[in-house]
PDB file of C-alpha atoms in Angstrom:
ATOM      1  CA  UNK A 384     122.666 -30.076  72.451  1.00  0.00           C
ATOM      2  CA  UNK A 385     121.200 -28.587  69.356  1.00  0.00           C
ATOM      3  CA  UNK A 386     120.642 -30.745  66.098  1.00  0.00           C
ATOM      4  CA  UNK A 387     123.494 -29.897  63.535  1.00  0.00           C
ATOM      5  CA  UNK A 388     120.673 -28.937  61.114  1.00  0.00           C
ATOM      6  CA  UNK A 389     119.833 -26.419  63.763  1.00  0.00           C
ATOM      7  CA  UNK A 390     123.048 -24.728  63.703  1.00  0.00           C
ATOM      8  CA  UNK A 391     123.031 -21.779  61.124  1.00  0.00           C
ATOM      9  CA  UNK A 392     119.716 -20.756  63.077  1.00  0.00           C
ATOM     10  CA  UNK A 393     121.217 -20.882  66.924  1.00  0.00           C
ATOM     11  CA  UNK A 394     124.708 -19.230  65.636  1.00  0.00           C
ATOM     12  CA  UNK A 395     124.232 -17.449  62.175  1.00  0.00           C
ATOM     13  CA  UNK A 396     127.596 -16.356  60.376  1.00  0.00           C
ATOM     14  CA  UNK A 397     125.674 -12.808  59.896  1.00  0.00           C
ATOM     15  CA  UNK A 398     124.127 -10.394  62.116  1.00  0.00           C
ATOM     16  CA  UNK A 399     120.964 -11.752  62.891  1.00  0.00           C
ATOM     17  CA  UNK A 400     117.636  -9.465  63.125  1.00  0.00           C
ATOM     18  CA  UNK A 401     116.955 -11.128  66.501  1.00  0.00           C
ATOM     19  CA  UNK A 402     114.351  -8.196  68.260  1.00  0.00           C
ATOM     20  CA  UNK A 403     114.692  -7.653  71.633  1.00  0.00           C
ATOM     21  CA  UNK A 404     111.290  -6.985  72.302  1.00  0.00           C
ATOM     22  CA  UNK A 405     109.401  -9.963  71.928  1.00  0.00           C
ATOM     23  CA  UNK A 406     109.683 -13.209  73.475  1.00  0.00           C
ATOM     24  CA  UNK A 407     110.369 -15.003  70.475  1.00  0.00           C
ATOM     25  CA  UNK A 408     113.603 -12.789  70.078  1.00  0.00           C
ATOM     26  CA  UNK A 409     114.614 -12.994  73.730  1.00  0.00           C
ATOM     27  CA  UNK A 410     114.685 -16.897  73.253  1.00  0.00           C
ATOM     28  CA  UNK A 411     116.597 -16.006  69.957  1.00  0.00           C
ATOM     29  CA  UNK A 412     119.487 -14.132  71.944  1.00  0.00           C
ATOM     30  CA  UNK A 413     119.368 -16.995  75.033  1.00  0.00           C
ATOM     31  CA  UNK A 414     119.788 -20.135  72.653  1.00  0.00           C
ATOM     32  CA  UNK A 415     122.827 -18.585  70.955  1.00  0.00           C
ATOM     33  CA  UNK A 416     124.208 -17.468  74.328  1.00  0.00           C
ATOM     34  CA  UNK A 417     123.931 -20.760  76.170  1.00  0.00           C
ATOM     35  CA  UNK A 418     125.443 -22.731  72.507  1.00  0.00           C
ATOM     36  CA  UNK A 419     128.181 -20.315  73.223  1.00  0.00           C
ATOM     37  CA  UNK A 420     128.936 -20.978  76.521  1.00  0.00           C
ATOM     38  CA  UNK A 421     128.638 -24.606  75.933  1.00  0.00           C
ATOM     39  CA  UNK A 422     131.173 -24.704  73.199  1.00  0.00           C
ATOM     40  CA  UNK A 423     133.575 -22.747  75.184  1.00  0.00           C
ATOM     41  CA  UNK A 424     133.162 -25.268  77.889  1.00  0.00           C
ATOM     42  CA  UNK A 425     133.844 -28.162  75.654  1.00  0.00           C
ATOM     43  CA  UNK A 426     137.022 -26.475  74.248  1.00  0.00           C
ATOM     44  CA  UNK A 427     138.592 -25.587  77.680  1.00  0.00           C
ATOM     45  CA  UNK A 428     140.356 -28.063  79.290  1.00  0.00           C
ATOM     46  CA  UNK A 429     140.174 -28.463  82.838  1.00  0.00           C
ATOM     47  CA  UNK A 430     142.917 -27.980  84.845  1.00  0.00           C
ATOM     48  CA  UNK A 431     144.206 -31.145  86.888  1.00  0.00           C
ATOM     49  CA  UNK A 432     143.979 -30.524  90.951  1.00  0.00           C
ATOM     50  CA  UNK A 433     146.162 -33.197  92.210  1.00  0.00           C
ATOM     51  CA  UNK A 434     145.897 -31.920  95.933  1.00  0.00           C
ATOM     52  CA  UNK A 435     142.458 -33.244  96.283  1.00  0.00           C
ATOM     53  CA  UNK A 436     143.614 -36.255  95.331  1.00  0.00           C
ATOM     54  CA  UNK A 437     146.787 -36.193  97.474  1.00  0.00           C
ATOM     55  CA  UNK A 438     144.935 -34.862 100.543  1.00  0.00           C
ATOM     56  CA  UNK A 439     142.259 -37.711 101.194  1.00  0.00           C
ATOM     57  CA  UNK A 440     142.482 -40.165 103.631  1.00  0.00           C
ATOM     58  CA  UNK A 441     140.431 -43.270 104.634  1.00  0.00           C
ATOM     59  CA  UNK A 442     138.824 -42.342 107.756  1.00  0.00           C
ATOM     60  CA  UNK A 443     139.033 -45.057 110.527  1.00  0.00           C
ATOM     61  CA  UNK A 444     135.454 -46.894 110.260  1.00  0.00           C
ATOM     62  CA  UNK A 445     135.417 -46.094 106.268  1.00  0.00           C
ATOM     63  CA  UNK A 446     135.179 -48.938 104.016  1.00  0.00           C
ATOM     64  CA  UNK A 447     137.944 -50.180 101.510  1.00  0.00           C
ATOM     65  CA  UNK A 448     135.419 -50.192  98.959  1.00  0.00           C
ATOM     66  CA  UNK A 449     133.694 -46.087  99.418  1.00  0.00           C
ATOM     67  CA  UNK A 450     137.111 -45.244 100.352  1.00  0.00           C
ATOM     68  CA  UNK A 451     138.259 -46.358  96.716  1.00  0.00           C
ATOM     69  CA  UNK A 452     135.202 -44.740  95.135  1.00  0.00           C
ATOM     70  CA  UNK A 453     135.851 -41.913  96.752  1.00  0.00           C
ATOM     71  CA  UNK A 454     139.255 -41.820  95.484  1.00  0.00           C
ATOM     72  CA  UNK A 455     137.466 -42.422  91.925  1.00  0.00           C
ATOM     73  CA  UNK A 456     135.487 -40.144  92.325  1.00  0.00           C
ATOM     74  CA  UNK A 457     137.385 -37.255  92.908  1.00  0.00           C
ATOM     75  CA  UNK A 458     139.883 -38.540  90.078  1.00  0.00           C
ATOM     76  CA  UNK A 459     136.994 -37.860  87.579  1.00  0.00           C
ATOM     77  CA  UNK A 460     136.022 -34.717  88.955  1.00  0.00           C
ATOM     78  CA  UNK A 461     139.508 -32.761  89.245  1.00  0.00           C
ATOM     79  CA  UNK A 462     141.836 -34.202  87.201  1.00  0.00           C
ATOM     80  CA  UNK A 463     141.698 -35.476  84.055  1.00  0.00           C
ATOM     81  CA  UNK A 464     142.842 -39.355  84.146  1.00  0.00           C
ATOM     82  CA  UNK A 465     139.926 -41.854  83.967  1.00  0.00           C
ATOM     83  CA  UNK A 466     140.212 -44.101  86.617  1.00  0.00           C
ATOM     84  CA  UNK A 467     139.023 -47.396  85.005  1.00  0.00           C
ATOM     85  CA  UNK A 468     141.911 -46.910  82.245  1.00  0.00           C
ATOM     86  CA  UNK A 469     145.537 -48.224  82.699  1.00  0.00           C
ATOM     87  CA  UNK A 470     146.830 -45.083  83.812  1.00  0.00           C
ATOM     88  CA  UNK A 471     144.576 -44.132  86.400  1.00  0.00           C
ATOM     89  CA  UNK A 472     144.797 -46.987  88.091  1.00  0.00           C
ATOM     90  CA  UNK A 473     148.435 -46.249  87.903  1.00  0.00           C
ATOM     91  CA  UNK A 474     147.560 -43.842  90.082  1.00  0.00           C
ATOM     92  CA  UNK A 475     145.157 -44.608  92.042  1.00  0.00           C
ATOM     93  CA  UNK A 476     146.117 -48.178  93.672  1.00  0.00           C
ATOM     94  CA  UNK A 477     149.462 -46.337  94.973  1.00  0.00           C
ATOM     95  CA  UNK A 478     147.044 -43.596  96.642  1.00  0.00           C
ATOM     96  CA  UNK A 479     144.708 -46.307  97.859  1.00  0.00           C
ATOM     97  CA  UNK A 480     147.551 -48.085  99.850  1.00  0.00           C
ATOM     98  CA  UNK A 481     149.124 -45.543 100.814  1.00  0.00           C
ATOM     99  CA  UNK A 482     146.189 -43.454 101.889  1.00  0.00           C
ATOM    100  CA  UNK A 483     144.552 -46.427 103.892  1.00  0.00           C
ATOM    101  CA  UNK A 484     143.487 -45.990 107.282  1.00  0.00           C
TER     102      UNK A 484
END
């Protein structure tokens, strides 16, 4: 993350006379690339993909214990329910028993 004092410099409201030919200007034209792509990361939000959720099972010899963090684990990756609130446990303890081994 840049420092918000920083900003004007990485993403100027005008046309910047960034050259192209030095290093200095390369690194110029990379910064304000990368802050873009980071902002548009931050504003998308990511799309929920309940069937990885849905399709694990415990496996035979797995532990209760990994096979919840697994579970937790792959809440926090594809969808977007955290699963130490309320409502992802909501979730998750009727996957855990009914995905169990």
């Amino acid at each position: 993350g840049e420092d918000a004092a920083n900003i004007p410099d990485v993403l100027p409201e005008a046309a910047p006379n960034w050259p192209h030919t030095v290093v200095e200007g390369r690194n110029y034209h990379r910064r304000y690339a990368l802050a873009i792509v980071q902002g548009m990361k931050r504003c998308i939000r990511k799309t929920p993909n309940w069937a990885k959720l849905y399709n694990i099972r415990q496996e035979k010899n797995e532990n209760p214990a990994a096979f919840y963090e697994h579970l937790c684990n792959t809440c926090k990756r594809y969808t977007d329910l955290d699963p130490e609130d309320v409502n992802g446990k909501r979730v998750l303890i009727p996957l855990f028993i009914g995905q169990s081994y």
